[in-house]
């Protein structure tokens, strides 16, 4: 009778490489299940145990989670689009056409980016409505509502800055109108009440990098859209998720 | 015998405060520097001030649209003299077009209509078109300053928005 060879799974688990990554045993008992969560940087914001009512679909409709998923989709598709898109007034529109007609899966990725972004605005608003109607903004969660409003603003600003990048008529005039709204800000906008600025040095000029929507504006919106706002959004989401846990978990009375 | 924790001397407190003050000053300088960095010294766009030409180029009744494409400025010789306004709709900032047949300016976005003196004839525009201030340079040319504007119609009292033309 030959000695039974240990299974492949067992051998992998026993290997030095595997044990250097996962320092706990198989999640077959409560201790190791807990260790699987708390010793993983991506999972550790999650509680080890969740109240059964928090998992009921009708409590949350998964709206925050769907928003996060849509954000991840825009993140991945956005990074891929950056390989083909150049923020130059002579190239931007042409790159859009290339993405639509030449690049393999380019149109698909661009549409995915667009629809995920539009969906994200929708689910953020629905998520806010759910939190409002279930009274989940009440103490001790009131500050997380404030963070959430910041995330809503970031989401809208990302939509706004992304709107300019195709550099077509729709983009150009939408950003012209939006920038003129910034120019109507009280005190710091040149056409706002109590203005102390001119068209050349107000908050609109800061946003556009000039007095008209041109190359500087396209580059500024590109940098805001691809780097600055996503970083703020990620930092805000980390704080938001962390506080969900610290304020007593999801969707149930305390 | 227990040793008491020595109280931080006032010298050390002072050093701490001086250090914090230096950090705050450096932070303020950083914010100011980044703010200055974001305001470009050179912009590659049509200048805010440009020479439109001598007054003789704008005879009475003329509506000059030749600067509209690049500068979004119309120069008009009205009953009181030569004036210029930005052909940018005061509703949401679209560029208005000159309708030569009806002699009015029309906005393609939401249908605002402006008279030759910039007055609103219809549509959602809340203000008359913005007059740009005018001056004459050393060569006798009219210089239009788009950075200095006012949404006025009656320009008789506002000298800088009106230049006496040749009659």
Short mmCIF file of C-alpha atoms in Angstrom, two decimals:
data_model
loop_
_atom_site.label_atom_id
_atom_site.label_comp_id
_atom_site.label_asym_id
_atom_site.label_seq_id
_atom_site.Cartn_x
_atom_site.Cartn_y
_atom_site.Cartn_z
CA UNK A 1 0.00 0.00 0.00
CA UNK A 2 1.44 3.33 -1.05
CA UNK A 3 1.34 6.39 1.17
CA UNK A 4 -1.38 8.78 -0.05
CA UNK A 5 0.12 11.83 -1.71
CA UNK A 6 -1.05 15.11 -0.14
CA UNK A 7 -3.48 17.01 -2.39
CA UNK A 8 -2.22 19.93 -4.50
CA UNK A 9 -4.26 22.35 -2.42
CA UNK A 10 -2.69 21.05 0.75
CA UNK A 11 0.80 21.30 -0.72
CA UNK A 12 0.21 24.90 -1.88
CA UNK A 13 -1.12 25.85 1.56
CA UNK A 14 1.92 24.31 3.19
CA UNK A 15 4.38 26.01 0.87
CA UNK A 16 6.64 28.71 2.18
CA UNK A 17 5.47 31.25 -0.41
CA UNK A 18 1.80 30.79 0.49
CA UNK A 19 2.53 31.04 4.20
CA UNK A 20 4.53 34.22 3.65
CA UNK A 21 1.42 35.84 2.11
CA UNK A 22 -1.31 34.36 4.31
CA UNK A 23 -0.03 34.03 7.83
CA UNK A 24 -3.23 32.52 9.23
CA UNK A 25 -4.62 29.01 8.80
CA UNK A 26 -7.52 27.96 6.62
CA UNK A 27 -10.71 29.90 7.54
CA UNK A 28 -12.45 26.90 9.02
CA UNK A 29 -12.80 28.19 12.58
CA UNK A 30 -13.84 31.56 14.00
CA UNK A 31 -10.29 32.64 14.87
CA UNK A 32 -8.95 32.03 11.38
CA UNK A 33 -12.04 33.54 9.77
CA UNK A 34 -11.44 36.67 11.81
CA UNK A 35 -7.73 36.67 10.94
CA UNK A 36 -8.57 36.39 7.23
CA UNK A 37 -10.36 39.75 7.52
CA UNK A 38 -8.16 41.69 9.91
CA UNK A 39 -4.85 40.63 8.36
CA UNK A 40 -5.88 41.72 4.85
CA UNK A 41 -5.40 45.38 3.98
CA UNK A 42 -8.26 45.36 1.47
CA UNK A 43 -10.74 43.64 3.79
CA UNK A 44 -9.78 45.03 7.18
CA UNK A 45 -12.16 48.00 6.90
CA UNK A 46 -14.90 45.38 7.00
CA UNK A 47 -16.12 44.14 10.36
CA UNK A 48 -15.37 40.51 11.14
CA UNK A 49 -19.01 39.95 12.00
CA UNK A 50 -21.99 41.67 10.39
CA UNK A 51 -25.47 41.88 11.85
CA UNK A 52 -27.87 39.79 9.81
CA UNK A 53 -30.20 42.77 9.30
CA UNK A 54 -27.38 44.74 7.66
CA UNK A 55 -27.27 42.10 4.95
CA UNK A 56 -30.96 42.32 4.07
CA UNK A 57 -31.30 43.76 0.59
CA UNK A 58 -34.27 45.99 1.42
CA UNK A 59 -32.27 47.75 4.17
CA UNK A 60 -29.77 49.35 1.79
CA UNK A 61 -30.71 48.25 -1.76
CA UNK A 62 -26.90 47.87 -2.09
CA UNK A 63 -26.82 51.47 -3.35
CA UNK A 64 -23.52 52.46 -1.73
CA UNK A 65 -21.91 49.23 -2.91
CA UNK A 66 -23.23 49.70 -6.45
CA UNK A 67 -21.85 53.25 -6.44
CA UNK A 68 -18.44 51.91 -5.40
CA UNK A 69 -18.58 49.23 -8.09
CA UNK A 70 -19.44 51.84 -10.73
CA UNK A 71 -16.54 53.96 -9.48
CA UNK A 72 -14.18 51.00 -9.93
CA UNK A 73 -15.50 50.54 -13.48
CA UNK A 74 -14.89 54.21 -14.34
CA UNK A 75 -11.43 53.94 -12.77
CA UNK A 76 -10.37 50.91 -14.83
CA UNK A 77 -11.95 52.05 -18.11
CA UNK A 78 -10.64 55.59 -17.55
CA UNK A 79 -7.06 54.38 -17.13
CA UNK A 80 -7.43 52.35 -20.35
CA UNK A 81 -8.84 55.35 -22.26
CA UNK A 82 -5.82 57.41 -21.16
CA UNK A 83 -3.60 55.21 -23.35
CA UNK A 84 -5.23 56.72 -26.47
CA UNK A 85 -6.52 60.15 -25.44
CA UNK A 86 -4.27 63.23 -25.72
CA UNK A 87 -5.57 66.45 -24.10
CA UNK A 88 -4.61 68.71 -27.01
CA UNK A 89 -7.15 70.91 -28.79
CA UNK A 90 -5.92 69.61 -32.16
CA UNK A 91 -5.95 65.94 -31.18
CA UNK A 92 -8.66 65.41 -28.55
CA UNK A 93 -11.67 65.16 -30.87
CA UNK A 94 -9.68 63.04 -33.34
CA UNK A 95 -8.73 60.67 -30.51
CA UNK A 96 -12.42 60.34 -29.64
CA UNK A 97 -13.13 59.37 -33.24
CA UNK A 98 -10.25 56.90 -33.17
CA UNK A 99 -11.60 55.37 -29.97
CA UNK A 100 -15.00 55.03 -31.62
CA UNK A 101 -13.91 53.63 -34.98
CA UNK A 102 -10.32 52.37 -34.88
CA UNK A 103 -9.28 51.20 -31.42
CA UNK A 104 -10.34 47.59 -30.66
CA UNK A 105 -13.10 47.78 -28.01
CA UNK A 106 -12.48 51.54 -27.85
CA UNK A 107 -16.13 52.48 -28.31
CA UNK A 108 -17.15 49.83 -25.80
CA UNK A 109 -14.71 51.08 -23.16
CA UNK A 110 -15.65 54.71 -23.72
CA UNK A 111 -19.35 53.95 -23.48
CA UNK A 112 -18.74 51.83 -20.39
CA UNK A 113 -16.87 54.77 -18.83
CA UNK A 114 -19.66 57.16 -19.75
CA UNK A 115 -22.53 54.98 -18.59
CA UNK A 116 -20.83 53.95 -15.38
CA UNK A 117 -20.21 57.63 -14.62
CA UNK A 118 -23.82 58.58 -15.33
CA UNK A 119 -24.99 55.60 -13.29
CA UNK A 120 -22.73 56.64 -10.43
CA UNK A 121 -24.43 60.05 -10.22
CA UNK A 122 -27.80 58.30 -10.16
CA UNK A 123 -26.88 55.72 -7.51
CA UNK A 124 -25.21 58.37 -5.32
CA UNK A 125 -28.47 60.33 -5.34
CA UNK A 126 -30.54 57.20 -4.65
CA UNK A 127 -28.10 56.25 -1.88
CA UNK A 128 -28.58 59.68 -0.32
CA UNK A 129 -32.35 59.28 -0.57
CA UNK A 130 -32.17 55.87 1.11
CA UNK A 131 -29.98 57.22 3.92
CA UNK A 132 -32.36 60.14 4.34
CA UNK A 133 -35.59 58.12 4.40
CA UNK A 134 -34.17 55.50 6.75
CA UNK A 135 -32.94 58.24 9.11
CA UNK A 136 -29.39 56.90 8.87
CA UNK A 137 -27.96 60.43 8.94
CA UNK A 138 -28.92 60.79 12.60
CA UNK A 139 -26.32 60.72 15.42
CA UNK A 140 -23.80 59.18 15.66
CA UNK A 141 -23.64 59.05 11.86
CA UNK A 142 -24.18 62.77 11.20
CA UNK A 143 -20.57 63.48 10.20
CA UNK A 144 -20.58 60.62 7.72
CA UNK A 145 -23.48 62.38 6.00
CA UNK A 146 -21.22 65.43 5.67
CA UNK A 147 -18.44 63.29 4.14
CA UNK A 148 -21.05 61.80 1.82
CA UNK A 149 -22.07 65.27 0.61
CA UNK A 150 -18.40 65.90 -0.16
CA UNK A 151 -18.31 62.66 -2.16
CA UNK A 152 -21.45 63.76 -4.06
CA UNK A 153 -19.74 67.04 -4.96
CA UNK A 154 -16.61 65.15 -6.09
CA UNK A 155 -18.78 62.85 -8.24
CA UNK A 156 -20.49 65.83 -9.89
CA UNK A 157 -17.17 67.64 -10.43
CA UNK A 158 -15.73 64.50 -12.05
CA UNK A 159 -18.73 64.37 -14.39
CA UNK A 160 -18.32 68.08 -15.16
CA UNK A 161 -14.56 67.94 -15.84
CA UNK A 162 -14.94 64.78 -17.93
CA UNK A 163 -17.58 66.51 -20.03
CA UNK A 164 -15.02 68.84 -21.66
CA UNK A 165 -12.58 66.14 -22.76
CA UNK A 166 -14.31 65.03 -26.05
CA UNK A 167 -13.79 68.65 -27.21
CA UNK A 168 -16.94 68.76 -29.33
CA UNK A 169 -19.60 71.49 -29.45
CA UNK A 170 -21.58 69.98 -26.59
CA UNK A 171 -18.46 69.83 -24.41
CA UNK A 172 -17.28 73.30 -25.34
CA UNK A 173 -20.55 75.09 -24.61
CA UNK A 174 -21.35 73.10 -21.50
CA UNK A 175 -18.00 74.09 -20.01
CA UNK A 176 -18.44 77.69 -21.24
CA UNK A 177 -21.73 77.88 -19.38
CA UNK A 178 -20.32 76.15 -16.28
CA UNK A 179 -17.27 78.40 -16.21
CA UNK A 180 -19.50 81.48 -16.51
CA UNK A 181 -21.39 80.23 -13.48
CA UNK A 182 -18.06 80.14 -11.63
CA UNK A 183 -17.49 83.70 -12.89
CA UNK A 184 -20.73 84.70 -11.16
CA UNK A 185 -19.46 83.67 -7.72
CA UNK A 186 -19.84 86.50 -5.19
CA UNK A 187 -16.65 88.52 -4.52
CA UNK A 188 -14.18 86.22 -6.35
CA UNK A 189 -16.05 86.02 -9.68
CA UNK A 190 -15.77 88.94 -12.09
CA UNK A 191 -19.49 89.09 -12.88
CA UNK A 192 -20.74 88.13 -9.41
CA UNK A 193 -22.10 90.48 -6.73
CA UNK A 194 -19.51 92.47 -4.69
CA UNK A 195 -16.85 91.43 -7.19
CA UNK A 196 -13.29 92.51 -6.43
CA UNK A 197 -11.84 90.77 -9.51
CA UNK A 198 -11.60 91.25 -13.26
CA UNK A 199 -12.19 88.71 -16.02
CA UNK A 200 -8.43 88.09 -16.07
CA UNK A 201 -7.88 87.17 -12.42
CA UNK A 202 -11.10 85.75 -10.99
CA UNK A 203 -11.94 82.18 -10.00
CA UNK A 204 -13.13 81.47 -13.54
CA UNK A 205 -9.71 82.41 -14.92
CA UNK A 206 -8.13 80.12 -12.31
CA UNK A 207 -10.33 77.25 -13.48
CA UNK A 208 -9.75 77.87 -17.19
CA UNK A 209 -6.12 79.00 -17.04
CA UNK A 210 -7.12 82.00 -19.16
CA UNK A 211 -10.19 83.98 -20.16
CA UNK A 212 -11.61 81.58 -22.76
CA UNK A 213 -12.16 77.82 -22.95
CA UNK A 214 -8.96 76.85 -24.79
CA UNK A 215 -5.89 74.65 -24.52
CA UNK A 216 -5.15 75.63 -20.90
CA UNK A 217 -8.71 74.85 -19.89
CA UNK A 218 -8.62 71.45 -21.61
CA UNK A 219 -5.36 70.55 -19.86
CA UNK A 220 -6.59 71.77 -16.46
CA UNK A 221 -9.82 69.82 -16.76
CA UNK A 222 -7.86 66.74 -17.86
CA UNK A 223 -5.55 66.91 -14.84
CA UNK A 224 -8.45 67.55 -12.47
CA UNK A 225 -10.45 64.71 -14.03
CA UNK A 226 -7.67 62.10 -14.14
CA UNK A 227 -5.55 62.91 -11.09
CA UNK A 228 -6.74 65.51 -8.59
CA UNK A 229 -10.44 64.71 -8.19
CA UNK A 230 -10.01 60.89 -8.16
CA UNK A 231 -7.41 61.28 -5.38
CA UNK A 232 -9.81 63.44 -3.32
CA UNK A 233 -12.62 60.98 -4.04
CA UNK A 234 -10.51 57.98 -2.94
CA UNK A 235 -9.47 59.74 0.27
CA UNK A 236 -13.09 60.69 0.96
CA UNK A 237 -14.32 57.16 0.26
CA UNK A 238 -11.74 55.70 2.65
CA UNK A 239 -13.00 58.02 5.39
CA UNK A 240 -16.64 57.28 4.46
CA UNK A 241 -16.26 53.49 4.62
CA UNK A 242 -14.17 53.66 7.76
CA UNK A 243 -16.79 55.73 9.52
CA UNK A 244 -19.62 53.43 8.43
CA UNK A 245 -17.91 50.80 10.54
CA UNK A 246 -16.84 53.09 13.40
CA UNK A 247 -20.32 54.59 13.69
CA UNK A 248 -21.86 51.20 14.33
CA UNK A 249 -22.23 49.45 10.99
CA UNK A 250 -24.83 49.52 8.28
CA UNK A 251 -28.49 50.26 8.28
CA UNK A 252 -29.71 49.34 11.72
CA UNK A 253 -30.67 51.25 14.80
CA UNK A 254 -28.04 51.58 17.50
CA UNK B 1 12.65 59.04 46.39
CA UNK B 2 10.77 59.74 43.21
CA UNK B 3 12.11 62.09 40.62
CA UNK B 4 9.72 64.68 39.35
CA UNK B 5 9.33 65.10 35.63
CA UNK B 6 11.20 68.30 34.90
CA UNK B 7 8.94 71.04 33.62
CA UNK B 8 9.80 72.10 30.10
CA UNK B 9 11.73 75.29 30.36
CA UNK B 10 10.33 78.44 28.82
CA UNK B 11 13.23 78.37 26.37
CA UNK B 12 12.09 75.05 24.99
CA UNK B 13 8.48 76.24 24.83
CA UNK B 14 9.67 79.23 22.88
CA UNK B 15 11.59 77.01 20.46
CA UNK B 16 8.49 74.88 19.93
CA UNK B 17 6.35 77.93 19.22
CA UNK B 18 8.98 79.39 16.92
CA UNK B 19 9.15 76.09 15.06
CA UNK B 20 5.37 75.96 14.66
CA UNK B 21 5.32 79.56 13.50
CA UNK B 22 8.03 78.77 10.93
CA UNK B 23 6.00 75.76 9.72
CA UNK B 24 2.87 77.90 9.42
CA UNK B 25 4.81 80.55 7.49
CA UNK B 26 6.25 77.90 5.17
CA UNK B 27 2.78 76.47 4.64
CA UNK B 28 1.35 79.88 3.82
CA UNK B 29 4.23 80.53 1.41
CA UNK B 30 3.57 77.16 -0.23
CA UNK B 31 -0.14 77.91 -0.70
CA UNK B 32 0.66 81.37 -2.10
CA UNK B 33 3.32 79.89 -4.40
CA UNK B 34 0.99 77.21 -5.76
CA UNK B 35 -1.69 79.86 -6.26
CA UNK B 36 0.77 82.02 -8.20
CA UNK B 37 1.94 78.98 -10.17
CA UNK B 38 -1.63 78.31 -11.31
CA UNK B 39 -2.01 81.83 -12.75
CA UNK B 40 -0.17 81.71 -16.08
CA UNK B 41 2.11 84.61 -16.99
CA UNK B 42 1.54 84.05 -20.70
CA UNK B 43 -1.75 82.85 -22.19
CA UNK B 44 -2.00 81.68 -25.78
CA UNK B 45 -5.35 83.22 -26.61
CA UNK B 46 -6.61 86.40 -28.31
CA UNK B 47 -5.45 89.40 -26.23
CA UNK B 48 -7.96 91.26 -24.08
CA UNK B 49 -6.92 94.57 -25.72
CA UNK B 50 -6.66 94.89 -29.46
CA UNK B 51 -6.44 97.69 -32.02
CA UNK B 52 -9.54 97.73 -34.23
CA UNK B 53 -8.33 100.41 -36.67
CA UNK B 54 -8.76 104.16 -37.17
CA UNK B 55 -12.25 105.66 -36.66
CA UNK B 56 -12.44 106.35 -40.39
CA UNK B 57 -12.82 102.62 -40.97
CA UNK B 58 -16.18 102.71 -39.18
CA UNK B 59 -18.48 105.09 -41.12
CA UNK B 60 -21.85 106.16 -39.63
CA UNK B 61 -24.30 103.29 -39.50
CA UNK B 62 -21.58 100.68 -39.93
CA UNK B 63 -21.88 97.38 -38.04
CA UNK B 64 -18.43 95.82 -38.20
CA UNK B 65 -18.49 92.07 -37.62
CA UNK B 66 -14.92 91.37 -38.72
CA UNK B 67 -13.63 90.93 -35.15
CA UNK B 68 -16.46 88.63 -34.09
CA UNK B 69 -14.82 85.34 -35.06
CA UNK B 70 -11.58 85.82 -33.20
CA UNK B 71 -12.39 88.44 -30.56
CA UNK B 72 -16.17 88.15 -30.12
CA UNK B 73 -16.47 91.92 -30.46
CA UNK B 74 -18.75 93.96 -32.72
CA UNK B 75 -17.82 97.59 -33.50
CA UNK B 76 -20.77 99.81 -34.35
CA UNK B 77 -21.08 103.47 -35.38
CA UNK B 78 -24.39 104.53 -33.85
CA UNK B 79 -26.09 107.93 -33.65
CA UNK B 80 -23.81 109.17 -30.81
CA UNK B 81 -20.52 107.72 -31.99
CA UNK B 82 -18.53 104.51 -32.21
CA UNK B 83 -18.98 101.83 -29.57
CA UNK B 84 -18.11 98.16 -29.24
CA UNK B 85 -19.69 95.33 -27.34
CA UNK B 86 -18.87 91.72 -26.63
CA UNK B 87 -21.01 89.46 -28.81
CA UNK B 88 -21.36 87.09 -25.87
CA UNK B 89 -24.91 86.47 -24.71
CA UNK B 90 -25.56 87.72 -21.17
CA UNK B 91 -27.75 84.69 -20.49
CA UNK B 92 -25.27 81.81 -20.46
CA UNK B 93 -22.29 83.03 -22.48
CA UNK B 94 -22.96 81.66 -25.97
CA UNK B 95 -21.63 83.71 -28.90
CA UNK B 96 -24.42 85.64 -30.65
CA UNK B 97 -24.68 85.99 -34.45
CA UNK B 98 -25.41 89.15 -36.44
CA UNK B 99 -28.57 88.93 -38.49
CA UNK B 100 -27.79 91.35 -41.34
CA UNK B 101 -31.35 91.28 -42.72
CA UNK B 102 -33.09 92.21 -39.45
CA UNK B 103 -30.06 94.16 -38.12
CA UNK B 104 -30.19 92.45 -34.71
CA UNK B 105 -27.92 90.03 -32.84
CA UNK B 106 -29.37 86.60 -32.14
CA UNK B 107 -28.17 83.97 -29.71
CA UNK B 108 -28.22 80.42 -31.18
CA UNK B 109 -28.50 78.74 -27.77
CA UNK B 110 -31.74 80.02 -26.25
CA UNK B 111 -32.98 82.59 -28.73
CA UNK B 112 -32.14 85.90 -27.04
CA UNK B 113 -32.31 88.87 -29.43
CA UNK B 114 -30.31 92.09 -29.01
CA UNK B 115 -30.71 95.44 -30.78
CA UNK B 116 -27.79 97.29 -32.36
CA UNK B 117 -27.29 99.23 -29.12
CA UNK B 118 -27.11 95.93 -27.19
CA UNK B 119 -30.57 96.23 -25.65
CA UNK B 120 -32.46 92.97 -25.02
CA UNK B 121 -35.36 92.64 -27.48
CA UNK B 122 -36.40 89.14 -26.49
CA UNK B 123 -35.40 85.85 -24.95
CA UNK B 124 -33.99 84.97 -21.54
CA UNK B 125 -30.97 87.34 -21.51
CA UNK B 126 -31.14 89.39 -18.27
CA UNK B 127 -28.79 92.24 -19.29
CA UNK B 128 -27.86 94.18 -22.42
CA UNK B 129 -24.67 93.11 -24.20
CA UNK B 130 -21.48 94.21 -22.41
CA UNK B 131 -19.90 97.37 -23.80
CA UNK B 132 -16.10 97.30 -23.99
CA UNK B 133 -14.17 100.46 -23.15
CA UNK B 134 -12.46 102.22 -26.05
CA UNK B 135 -9.43 104.45 -26.35
CA UNK B 136 -7.21 105.81 -29.11
CA UNK B 137 -3.59 104.72 -29.30
CA UNK B 138 -0.62 106.81 -30.53
CA UNK B 139 -1.36 105.86 -34.13
CA UNK B 140 -4.95 107.08 -33.82
CA UNK B 141 -6.42 103.59 -33.84
CA UNK B 142 -9.35 102.56 -31.70
CA UNK B 143 -8.20 100.16 -28.97
CA UNK B 144 -10.90 97.87 -27.59
CA UNK B 145 -10.40 96.71 -23.99
CA UNK B 146 -12.46 93.57 -23.33
CA UNK B 147 -11.35 93.41 -19.70
CA UNK B 148 -13.15 96.70 -18.92
CA UNK B 149 -16.86 96.27 -19.64
CA UNK B 150 -20.27 97.47 -18.47
CA UNK B 151 -23.75 96.21 -19.35
CA UNK B 152 -25.14 99.60 -20.34
CA UNK B 153 -27.26 100.86 -23.21
CA UNK B 154 -27.26 104.62 -22.77
CA UNK B 155 -23.60 105.40 -23.28
CA UNK B 156 -23.81 109.17 -23.60
CA UNK B 157 -22.72 109.61 -19.97
CA UNK B 158 -19.99 106.96 -20.10
CA UNK B 159 -17.18 108.59 -22.05
CA UNK B 160 -14.84 105.63 -22.22
CA UNK B 161 -17.41 103.42 -23.93
CA UNK B 162 -17.94 105.85 -26.80
CA UNK B 163 -15.59 107.43 -29.34
CA UNK B 164 -16.56 110.31 -31.57
CA UNK B 165 -16.51 109.03 -35.12
CA UNK B 166 -16.06 110.87 -38.37
CA UNK B 167 -19.39 112.09 -39.64
#
